[in-house]
Coordinates of C-alpha atoms in Angstrom, one line a residue:
Chain X
M1 CA 54.4 23.0 6.8
I2 CA 56.4 21.8 3.8
K3 CA 60.0 22.8 4.5
S4 CA 62.7 23.6 2.0
E5 CA 65.1 21.2 3.8
W6 CA 62.9 18.3 2.8
F7 CA 63.3 19.3 -0.8
F8 CA 67.1 19.4 -0.4
W9 CA 66.9 15.9 1.1
L10 CA 65.0 14.8 -2.0
V11 CA 67.6 16.2 -4.3
G12 CA 70.4 14.6 -2.2
A13 CA 68.5 11.3 -2.3
V14 CA 68.2 11.5 -6.1
F15 CA 71.9 12.0 -6.4
I16 CA 72.6 9.0 -4.1
V17 CA 70.2 6.7 -5.9
M18 CA 71.8 7.7 -9.3
A19 CA 75.2 7.1 -7.8
L20 CA 74.2 3.6 -6.8
Q21 CA 73.0 3.0 -10.4
M22 CA 76.3 4.3 -11.8
M23 CA 78.3 1.9 -9.6
R24 CA 76.6 -1.0 -11.4
D25 CA 76.9 0.5 -14.9
T26 CA 79.8 -1.3 -16.5
S27 CA 79.6 0.8 -19.6
N28 CA 81.1 3.7 -17.6
P29 CA 84.9 3.4 -17.6
K30 CA 85.1 5.6 -14.5
R31 CA 82.1 4.1 -12.7
F32 CA 83.5 4.0 -9.2
T33 CA 84.9 7.5 -9.1
S34 CA 81.8 8.8 -10.9
A35 CA 79.6 7.1 -8.3
A36 CA 81.8 8.5 -5.5
F37 CA 81.4 12.1 -6.9
W38 CA 77.6 12.0 -7.2
G39 CA 77.2 10.0 -4.0
L40 CA 79.3 12.4 -2.0
L41 CA 77.4 15.3 -3.5
G42 CA 74.2 13.7 -2.4
A43 CA 75.6 13.1 1.1
C44 CA 76.7 16.8 1.2
F45 CA 73.1 17.9 0.5
L46 CA 71.9 15.9 3.5
Y47 CA 74.8 16.9 5.9
S48 CA 74.2 20.6 4.9
T49 CA 70.9 20.6 6.8
G50 CA 72.9 20.2 10.1
V51 CA 75.4 22.9 9.0
T52 CA 72.6 25.5 8.4
Q53 CA 71.1 24.6 11.7
K54 CA 74.5 24.8 13.4
S55 CA 74.1 21.4 14.9
V56 CA 77.1 19.8 13.2
P57 CA 80.5 21.4 12.4
A58 CA 81.0 22.8 8.9
E59 CA 84.7 21.7 8.5
P60 CA 83.9 18.1 7.3
L61 CA 81.6 19.5 4.7
G62 CA 84.4 21.9 3.5
L63 CA 86.7 18.8 3.2
A64 CA 84.0 17.0 1.2
V65 CA 83.7 19.9 -1.1
L66 CA 87.4 19.9 -1.7
A67 CA 87.1 16.2 -2.4
L68 CA 84.4 16.9 -5.0
I69 CA 86.6 19.5 -6.6
C70 CA 89.4 17.0 -6.9
L71 CA 87.2 14.3 -8.3
G72 CA 85.8 16.6 -10.9
G73 CA 88.9 18.7 -11.5
F74 CA 91.2 15.7 -12.2
N75 CA 88.7 14.3 -14.7
L76 CA 87.6 11.3 -12.7
V77 CA 83.9 11.7 -13.4
G78 CA 82.8 9.8 -16.5
R79 CA 79.6 8.7 -18.2
G80 CA 78.1 5.4 -19.3
E81 CA 76.2 4.5 -22.4
P82 CA 72.7 5.5 -21.6
K83 CA 69.9 3.1 -22.6
T84 CA 67.6 5.3 -24.5
T85 CA 65.6 5.6 -27.7
S86 CA 67.2 6.1 -31.2
E87 CA 66.7 9.2 -33.3
K88 CA 64.3 7.2 -35.5
E89 CA 62.2 6.0 -32.6
R90 CA 62.1 9.5 -31.2
S91 CA 60.7 10.9 -34.5
A92 CA 58.0 8.2 -34.4
L93 CA 57.2 9.0 -30.8
A94 CA 57.1 12.8 -31.6
A95 CA 54.7 12.1 -34.4
R96 CA 52.5 10.0 -32.0
F97 CA 52.4 12.4 -29.1
G98 CA 52.7 15.7 -30.9
N99 CA 52.4 18.9 -28.9
K100 CA 51.3 16.9 -25.9
L101 CA 55.0 16.5 -25.2
F102 CA 55.2 20.1 -24.1
I103 CA 52.5 19.7 -21.4
P104 CA 54.7 18.1 -18.7
A105 CA 57.6 20.5 -19.5
L106 CA 55.2 23.5 -19.1
T107 CA 53.9 22.0 -15.8
I108 CA 57.1 22.9 -14.0
P109 CA 57.0 26.7 -14.5
V110 CA 53.2 26.8 -14.0
V111 CA 53.3 25.0 -10.7
A112 CA 56.3 27.0 -9.6
M113 CA 54.4 30.2 -10.3
V114 CA 51.2 29.0 -8.6
C115 CA 53.1 28.1 -5.5
A116 CA 55.0 31.4 -5.5
V117 CA 52.0 33.6 -6.0
L118 CA 48.9 31.7 -4.6
V119 CA 49.8 28.8 -2.3
K120 CA 52.1 31.3 -0.5
K121 CA 49.1 32.9 1.0
V122 CA 47.4 29.6 2.1
S123 CA 47.7 28.5 5.7
I124 CA 46.1 25.6 7.6
G125 CA 45.4 26.0 11.3
G126 CA 47.3 29.3 11.3
R127 CA 50.5 27.7 9.9
P128 CA 51.5 28.4 6.3
V129 CA 51.5 25.4 4.0
L130 CA 54.9 26.3 2.5
E131 CA 57.9 27.4 4.5
P132 CA 57.9 31.2 4.4
G133 CA 60.7 32.6 2.2
S134 CA 61.2 29.4 0.3
E135 CA 58.0 29.4 -1.8
T136 CA 59.6 29.6 -5.2
I137 CA 62.2 26.9 -4.5
L138 CA 59.5 24.7 -3.1
G139 CA 57.3 25.4 -6.1
L140 CA 60.1 24.3 -8.4
G141 CA 60.4 21.0 -6.5
I142 CA 56.7 20.4 -6.3
G143 CA 56.5 21.3 -10.0
A144 CA 59.2 18.8 -10.9
I145 CA 57.5 16.0 -9.0
V146 CA 54.0 16.9 -10.5
A147 CA 55.6 17.1 -14.0
V148 CA 57.0 13.6 -13.7
G149 CA 53.5 12.3 -12.8
V150 CA 51.9 14.3 -15.6
G151 CA 54.6 13.1 -18.0
M152 CA 54.2 9.5 -17.2
W153 CA 50.4 9.9 -17.5
V154 CA 50.6 11.7 -20.9
L155 CA 53.2 9.3 -22.3
R156 CA 51.5 6.2 -20.8
E157 CA 54.7 5.3 -19.0
R158 CA 54.2 3.0 -16.0
R159 CA 57.7 2.4 -14.8
V160 CA 59.2 5.1 -12.5
S161 CA 62.6 3.8 -13.3
V162 CA 62.4 5.2 -16.8
P163 CA 62.4 8.9 -15.9
V164 CA 65.1 8.2 -13.2
H165 CA 67.3 6.5 -15.9
A166 CA 66.6 9.3 -18.4
G167 CA 67.5 11.9 -15.7
R168 CA 70.7 10.1 -14.9
G169 CA 71.7 10.2 -18.6
L170 CA 71.3 14.0 -18.6
L171 CA 73.2 14.2 -15.2
E172 CA 76.1 12.2 -16.6
A173 CA 76.1 14.3 -19.8
M174 CA 76.4 17.5 -17.8
G175 CA 79.0 15.9 -15.5
W176 CA 80.9 18.0 -12.9
A177 CA 79.8 21.2 -14.8
L178 CA 76.5 20.9 -12.9
L179 CA 78.3 21.7 -9.7
L180 CA 80.2 24.8 -11.1
P181 CA 77.6 27.5 -10.4
Q182 CA 77.3 26.4 -6.8
L183 CA 81.1 26.4 -6.4
L184 CA 81.3 29.9 -7.9
S185 CA 78.8 30.9 -5.3
V186 CA 81.0 29.3 -2.6
L187 CA 84.0 31.2 -4.0
G188 CA 82.0 34.4 -3.7
T189 CA 81.5 33.7 0.0
I190 CA 85.2 33.1 0.5
F191 CA 86.1 36.3 -1.4
Q192 CA 83.7 38.1 0.9
A193 CA 85.2 36.5 4.1
A194 CA 88.7 37.3 3.0
G195 CA 87.8 40.9 2.2
V196 CA 88.2 41.0 -1.6
G197 CA 85.0 43.0 -2.0
T198 CA 86.2 45.6 0.5
Q199 CA 89.5 46.0 -1.4
V200 CA 87.8 46.3 -4.8
R201 CA 85.4 48.8 -3.2
T202 CA 88.4 50.9 -1.9
L203 CA 89.7 50.9 -5.5
T204 CA 86.4 51.9 -7.0
E205 CA 85.8 54.6 -4.4
S206 CA 89.1 56.2 -5.5
V207 CA 87.9 56.1 -9.1
L208 CA 84.3 57.0 -8.5
P209 CA 83.3 60.5 -7.4
D210 CA 80.8 60.4 -4.5
G211 CA 77.1 60.2 -5.2
Q212 CA 77.5 59.9 -8.9
K213 CA 74.7 57.4 -9.5
F214 CA 75.0 57.1 -13.3
A215 CA 78.8 56.6 -13.1
A216 CA 78.3 54.0 -10.4
V217 CA 75.7 52.2 -12.5
A218 CA 77.8 52.3 -15.6
L219 CA 80.9 51.1 -13.7
Y220 CA 79.0 48.1 -12.3
C221 CA 77.5 47.1 -15.7
I222 CA 80.6 47.7 -17.7
G223 CA 82.8 46.1 -15.0
M224 CA 80.5 43.0 -15.1
A225 CA 80.9 42.8 -18.9
M226 CA 84.7 43.4 -18.9
F227 CA 85.3 40.8 -16.1
T228 CA 83.1 38.4 -18.0
V229 CA 85.1 38.9 -21.2
I230 CA 88.3 38.1 -19.3
M231 CA 87.0 35.1 -17.4
G232 CA 84.5 33.9 -20.0
N233 CA 81.9 33.4 -17.4
A234 CA 79.4 35.9 -15.9
F235 CA 79.0 33.6 -12.9
A236 CA 82.6 34.1 -11.9
A237 CA 82.5 37.9 -12.4
F238 CA 79.2 38.3 -10.5
P239 CA 80.4 37.8 -6.9
V240 CA 83.5 40.0 -7.4
M241 CA 81.7 43.0 -9.0
T242 CA 78.7 42.7 -6.7
A243 CA 80.9 42.7 -3.6
A244 CA 82.8 45.6 -5.0
I245 CA 80.1 48.0 -6.3
G246 CA 76.7 46.3 -6.6
W247 CA 76.0 45.7 -3.0
P248 CA 78.0 48.4 -1.1
V249 CA 77.5 51.3 -3.5
L250 CA 74.3 50.7 -5.5
I251 CA 72.2 49.0 -2.9
S252 CA 73.5 50.0 0.6
Q253 CA 74.7 53.6 -0.2
M254 CA 72.3 54.6 -3.0
H255 CA 69.3 52.4 -1.9
G256 CA 68.8 50.6 -5.2
N257 CA 66.2 47.9 -5.4
P258 CA 68.3 44.7 -4.8
P259 CA 66.5 42.3 -7.2
A260 CA 66.7 44.9 -10.1
V261 CA 70.3 45.8 -9.5
L262 CA 71.5 42.2 -9.2
A263 CA 69.4 40.7 -12.1
I264 CA 70.4 43.5 -14.5
G265 CA 74.0 43.3 -13.4
M266 CA 74.1 39.6 -14.3
L267 CA 72.6 40.4 -17.7
A268 CA 75.2 43.0 -18.3
G269 CA 77.7 40.2 -17.7
F270 CA 76.0 38.1 -20.4
C271 CA 76.7 40.9 -22.9
G272 CA 80.4 40.2 -22.2
T273 CA 79.8 36.5 -22.7
L274 CA 78.6 37.2 -26.2
V275 CA 81.9 38.7 -27.4
T276 CA 84.6 36.6 -25.7
P277 CA 86.3 33.6 -27.2
M278 CA 86.9 32.5 -23.6
A279 CA 83.2 31.4 -23.5
A280 CA 84.2 28.7 -25.9
N281 CA 81.0 26.6 -25.5
F282 CA 78.8 29.5 -26.7
N283 CA 81.1 31.1 -29.3
L284 CA 83.7 28.8 -30.6
V285 CA 81.8 25.5 -30.4
P286 CA 79.0 26.7 -32.7
A287 CA 81.6 27.9 -35.2
A288 CA 83.2 24.5 -35.2
L289 CA 79.8 22.7 -35.4
L290 CA 78.8 24.8 -38.4
E291 CA 82.1 24.3 -40.1
L292 CA 82.9 28.0 -40.4
K293 CA 86.2 29.1 -41.7
D294 CA 86.1 32.2 -39.5
Q295 CA 85.9 30.9 -35.9
Y296 CA 85.0 34.3 -34.7
G297 CA 82.0 34.5 -37.0
P298 CA 79.4 34.1 -34.3
I299 CA 81.2 36.7 -32.1
K300 CA 81.1 39.2 -35.0
A301 CA 77.4 38.5 -35.5
Q302 CA 76.8 39.1 -31.8
A303 CA 79.1 42.0 -31.0
P304 CA 76.8 44.9 -32.1
T305 CA 73.9 43.4 -30.2
A306 CA 76.1 43.0 -27.1
V307 CA 77.2 46.7 -27.2
A308 CA 73.7 48.0 -27.7
L309 CA 72.3 45.7 -25.0
L310 CA 74.9 46.7 -22.5
A311 CA 73.9 50.3 -23.0
C312 CA 70.2 49.3 -22.5
N313 CA 71.1 47.5 -19.3
V314 CA 72.9 50.6 -18.0
C315 CA 69.8 52.7 -18.8
I316 CA 67.3 50.2 -17.4
L317 CA 69.3 50.0 -14.2
Y318 CA 69.7 53.8 -13.9
L319 CA 66.1 54.6 -14.6
F320 CA 64.1 51.9 -12.9
A321 CA 66.2 50.5 -10.0
F322 CA 66.2 53.5 -7.7
Chain Q
M1 CA 95.4 44.8 -1.4
I2 CA 97.2 41.5 -1.5
V3 CA 93.9 39.5 -1.4
L4 CA 93.2 40.8 -4.9
L5 CA 95.8 38.2 -6.1
G6 CA 92.9 35.7 -5.5
V7 CA 91.0 37.4 -8.3
L8 CA 94.1 37.2 -10.4
V9 CA 94.2 33.5 -9.8
V10 CA 90.7 33.2 -11.1
V11 CA 91.4 35.4 -14.2
L12 CA 94.6 33.5 -15.0
G13 CA 93.0 30.1 -14.4
F14 CA 90.0 30.8 -16.7
A15 CA 92.3 32.6 -19.2
T16 CA 94.6 29.5 -19.5
R17 CA 91.5 27.3 -19.6
R18 CA 92.4 25.2 -16.6
N19 CA 89.6 22.9 -15.3
P20 CA 87.2 25.4 -13.7
L21 CA 86.6 23.3 -10.6
L22 CA 90.3 23.4 -9.8
V23 CA 90.5 27.1 -10.6
V24 CA 87.7 27.7 -8.1
G25 CA 89.3 25.5 -5.5
V26 CA 92.8 26.9 -5.8
A27 CA 91.5 30.5 -5.9
G28 CA 89.4 29.9 -2.8
I29 CA 92.2 28.5 -0.8
A30 CA 94.7 31.1 -2.0
T31 CA 92.3 34.0 -1.3
G32 CA 91.5 32.6 2.1
L33 CA 95.2 32.3 3.1
L34 CA 96.0 35.8 1.7
G35 CA 93.0 37.2 3.6
G36 CA 94.4 35.9 6.8
L37 CA 92.0 33.0 7.3
S38 CA 93.4 29.9 9.0
P39 CA 93.1 26.5 7.2
D40 CA 90.3 25.7 9.6
D41 CA 88.5 28.9 8.7
I42 CA 88.9 28.2 5.0
L43 CA 87.4 24.7 5.4
R44 CA 84.5 26.1 7.4
T45 CA 83.8 28.8 4.9
F46 CA 83.8 26.2 2.1
G47 CA 81.3 24.1 4.1
E48 CA 79.1 27.0 5.1
G49 CA 79.2 28.4 1.6
F50 CA 78.2 25.1 0.1
A51 CA 75.3 24.5 2.6
S52 CA 73.8 27.9 2.0
S53 CA 74.1 27.8 -1.8
R54 CA 72.5 24.4 -2.4
S55 CA 69.5 26.1 -4.1
V56 CA 71.9 26.8 -7.1
T57 CA 72.0 23.0 -7.9
I58 CA 68.4 22.0 -7.3
F59 CA 67.5 22.4 -11.0
A60 CA 68.9 18.8 -11.2
V61 CA 65.4 17.8 -9.9
T62 CA 63.9 18.7 -13.2
L63 CA 66.3 16.4 -15.1
P64 CA 64.1 13.2 -14.9
V65 CA 61.1 14.8 -16.5
I66 CA 63.2 16.5 -19.2
G67 CA 65.0 13.2 -19.9
L68 CA 61.7 11.4 -20.1
L69 CA 60.4 13.9 -22.6
E70 CA 63.6 13.9 -24.7
R71 CA 63.5 10.1 -25.0
N72 CA 59.9 10.4 -26.2
G73 CA 60.8 12.9 -29.0
L74 CA 60.6 16.4 -27.4
Q75 CA 63.4 17.8 -29.6
Q76 CA 61.9 16.2 -32.7
Q77 CA 58.6 17.8 -32.0
A78 CA 60.2 21.2 -31.4
R79 CA 61.8 20.8 -34.8
T80 CA 58.5 20.0 -36.4
L81 CA 57.1 23.1 -34.9
V82 CA 59.9 25.3 -36.3
T83 CA 59.6 23.6 -39.7
R84 CA 56.0 24.8 -40.0
L85 CA 57.5 28.3 -40.1
G86 CA 59.4 27.3 -43.3
K87 CA 58.2 29.7 -46.0
L88 CA 60.1 32.8 -44.7
T89 CA 63.1 35.0 -45.6
T90 CA 66.3 34.3 -43.7
G91 CA 66.0 37.3 -41.5
R92 CA 62.4 36.8 -40.6
F93 CA 62.9 33.1 -40.0
L94 CA 65.9 33.8 -37.7
A95 CA 63.9 36.6 -35.9
L96 CA 61.1 34.1 -35.3
Y97 CA 63.6 31.5 -34.1
L98 CA 65.0 34.1 -31.7
L99 CA 61.5 34.8 -30.3
L100 CA 60.8 31.1 -30.0
R101 CA 64.1 30.5 -28.3
Q102 CA 63.5 33.3 -25.8
L103 CA 60.0 32.2 -25.0
T104 CA 60.9 28.5 -24.5
A105 CA 64.0 29.5 -22.4
A106 CA 61.8 31.8 -20.3
V107 CA 59.7 28.8 -19.3
G108 CA 62.7 26.7 -18.5
L109 CA 63.1 24.8 -21.7
Q110 CA 66.6 26.1 -22.5
T111 CA 67.8 22.6 -23.4
I112 CA 65.4 22.4 -26.4
G113 CA 67.8 24.5 -28.5
G114 CA 71.5 24.9 -28.7
P115 CA 74.2 24.7 -31.4
A116 CA 74.2 20.9 -31.4
Q117 CA 70.6 20.2 -30.8
S118 CA 68.9 22.7 -33.1
V119 CA 71.2 25.1 -34.9
R120 CA 73.3 22.6 -36.9
P121 CA 70.6 20.1 -37.8
M122 CA 67.7 22.6 -38.3
V123 CA 68.1 26.4 -38.0
A124 CA 71.2 26.9 -40.1
P125 CA 70.1 24.7 -43.0
M126 CA 66.7 26.4 -43.0
A127 CA 68.2 29.9 -42.9
E128 CA 70.5 29.0 -45.7
A129 CA 67.7 27.4 -47.7
A130 CA 65.7 30.7 -47.4
A131 CA 68.7 32.7 -48.6
E132 CA 69.2 30.4 -51.5
R133 CA 65.6 30.8 -52.4
A134 CA 66.1 34.6 -52.5
N135 CA 69.1 34.0 -54.7
G136 CA 67.0 32.2 -57.3
G137 CA 67.9 28.8 -56.0
R138 CA 71.6 29.2 -56.7
P139 CA 74.0 28.2 -53.9
L140 CA 75.3 31.1 -51.8
P141 CA 78.8 32.5 -52.2
E142 CA 81.1 31.3 -49.4
R143 CA 81.3 34.6 -47.5
L144 CA 77.5 35.0 -47.4
R145 CA 77.0 31.4 -46.3
E146 CA 79.4 32.0 -43.4
K147 CA 77.4 35.1 -42.5
V148 CA 74.1 33.3 -42.5
R149 CA 75.5 30.5 -40.4
S150 CA 77.1 32.9 -38.0
H151 CA 73.8 34.7 -37.6
S152 CA 72.0 31.3 -37.0
A153 CA 74.3 30.6 -34.1
A154 CA 74.0 34.1 -32.8
A155 CA 70.2 34.0 -32.8
D156 CA 70.3 30.9 -30.7
T157 CA 72.8 32.3 -28.2
V158 CA 71.2 35.7 -27.8
G159 CA 67.8 34.0 -27.5
V160 CA 68.8 31.7 -24.7
F161 CA 70.9 34.3 -22.8
F162 CA 68.2 36.9 -22.7
G163 CA 65.3 34.4 -22.2
E164 CA 66.5 32.1 -19.6
D165 CA 66.9 34.6 -16.8
C166 CA 63.1 35.1 -16.9
F167 CA 62.9 31.6 -15.6
L168 CA 63.3 31.4 -11.8
A169 CA 65.0 28.1 -11.7
I170 CA 67.9 28.8 -14.0
G171 CA 71.5 28.6 -12.6
S172 CA 72.3 32.3 -12.9
I173 CA 69.2 33.4 -10.9
L174 CA 69.8 30.8 -8.3
L175 CA 73.5 31.9 -8.2
I176 CA 72.4 35.4 -7.4
T177 CA 70.0 34.5 -4.6
G178 CA 72.4 31.9 -3.2
F179 CA 75.4 34.2 -3.2
V180 CA 73.6 37.3 -1.9
N181 CA 71.5 35.5 0.7
A182 CA 74.5 33.8 2.1
T183 CA 76.9 36.7 2.0
Y184 CA 74.7 39.6 3.1
H185 CA 72.3 37.6 5.3
T186 CA 69.3 38.9 3.5
H187 CA 66.4 37.2 1.7
L188 CA 65.8 37.5 -2.0
E189 CA 63.2 35.5 -3.9
P190 CA 64.2 34.0 -7.3
L191 CA 60.9 35.2 -8.7
S192 CA 61.5 38.9 -7.9
L193 CA 64.8 38.6 -9.8
A194 CA 63.3 36.8 -12.8
V195 CA 60.8 39.6 -13.2
W196 CA 63.6 42.1 -13.6
A197 CA 65.1 40.1 -16.5
I198 CA 62.0 40.9 -18.6
P199 CA 62.9 44.5 -19.7
S200 CA 66.4 43.3 -20.9
A201 CA 64.7 40.4 -22.7
V202 CA 62.4 42.7 -24.5
C203 CA 65.3 45.0 -25.5
A204 CA 67.3 42.0 -26.7
F205 CA 64.4 40.9 -28.9
V206 CA 63.9 44.4 -30.4
I207 CA 67.7 45.0 -31.0
H208 CA 68.7 41.6 -32.3
G209 CA 65.4 40.9 -34.1
G210 CA 65.8 44.3 -35.8
R211 CA 69.3 43.4 -36.9
L212 CA 68.1 40.1 -38.2
L213 CA 65.4 41.8 -40.3
Y214 CA 68.1 44.2 -41.6
L215 CA 70.1 41.2 -42.5
D216 CA 67.6 40.4 -45.3
R217 CA 68.4 43.8 -46.9
A218 CA 72.1 43.4 -46.5
L219 CA 72.0 39.9 -48.0
E220 CA 69.8 41.2 -50.9
R221 CA 72.3 44.0 -51.7
E222 CA 75.3 41.7 -51.5
L223 CA 73.7 39.1 -53.7
I224 CA 73.0 41.7 -56.3
T225 CA 76.7 42.8 -56.3
V226 CA 78.0 39.2 -56.3
N227 CA 75.6 38.1 -59.1
A228 CA 76.5 41.2 -61.1
E229 CA 80.2 40.3 -60.8
I230 CA 79.4 36.7 -61.8
A231 CA 77.4 38.0 -64.8
V232 CA 80.4 40.1 -66.0
Q233 CA 82.8 37.1 -65.5
T234 CA 80.4 34.6 -67.1
P235 CA 81.8 34.5 -70.6
G236 CA 85.4 34.0 -69.3
D237 CA 84.1 31.6 -66.8
N238 CA 82.2 29.5 -69.3
S239 CA 84.8 29.3 -72.0
P240 CA 87.2 27.0 -70.2
R241 CA 84.4 24.7 -69.4
R242 CA 83.3 24.6 -73.0
I243 CA 86.9 23.8 -74.0
A244 CA 87.0 21.1 -71.4
G245 CA 83.7 19.8 -72.7
G246 CA 85.1 19.8 -76.2
T247 CA 88.0 17.6 -75.5
E248 CA 85.9 14.9 -74.1

């Protein structure tokens, strides 16, 4: 049986290998702290296996996470000059390979889907091939590995080091931001443990008349959007609003379909992202890149769509999730 | 009630644009302490939360293949594909780009586009070129150029937001499963969430695509007004130039 933990080890190992490469990359002014960040992250991936199996204590891992926060938070993670192709070379390569370039990229979702839908049902000697419950995640991992193979074959690339280097370039370009979604998820867990969700629920219950499904749905979606406008990030709003209304009221009390409630709730948050200057990378950066005089130009272009889509999300959730 | 101050820390932290990692760290510790957790409990919660939300970060495993393709011209090829759609009006072109952006994001290729990769070098110039063609080849007035550029950026953002969640390995989908599975001890599959992103994706295409098509009519109307004003002003406009020409 292929287990999801094996895949987490692979990801951890990739981080560690890339960290070792970074340590030797003299073009990176922060090479040692960068290597420490990615190496520690890789080690955390490996150590986590023990934590989920309760064979090792979780406290050292918590300490390591705080160390990662400090390394990233105090701007100690940098990037080197990646050795890659020039714009001109890329155009020539694009002309040579044409639409074949899309084949490896499309391999990932295709393999992931096949694993999630078909391989899920296959078992050898009575044991399933893929660990039950982790089929999609394993599909993604298998898809990524297959795609590297397909890509190297399509592009006539013999050296495995080339995709590893290219991947490290992207990793360095993303920097600590890569870790943010996971940390927001961790924050959600802490909020839950400290009772934030219960408190917001008490607040909402005093606002919300009992059993009013439409009001509850609207409050969840609009709350997601409003929180996102304030924080500039739907990922940060999600754990709070879900612990407050999404899970206890819409799912537990009113028996909503969990995937529908949660997926649409997140999309309602995205409507908020469209209209907030707090989401600088989506709204202010394009205005700067396009040399607009009105830095709110993109927000103005997006606002009517955001309002209409928020209404759509409320309706979809109300009509189809229960 | 006092634990809600933790939410306030997050709000203030993001609002004052502090480093998000530090905001999360400080808010986590503060909330834990306010909620009556011991420092030991807080560390353990950080650790257990990390261990059970690892799936959020595993999309990193797709970076080598995306990097390999980018260094071999993936973005350039995407540009070529879009350029073939060249002979279009501004609104139709942007609506097509919206569709393309949604579809590529839905299969996990959200890094193909973006304000720096595609909007500035390719989408905005093409949308402007189409509007200038509609204006008889004359350059656009400043206000309309801003409008066309803003809509180019918006088409990209709306497209990626309401396309990417149909892909099961995107951060937001994995965040949902990571958070919910860890917090409520349940089991949600990324695929079942991704499927529920499709209705909103369709709505986004219909609403925003419709607005982009309407943009053509709005541009046409405004261009007529602007050109009429210019026509009225033309004699006055031209005379100084003629005088200037005469003194040469």
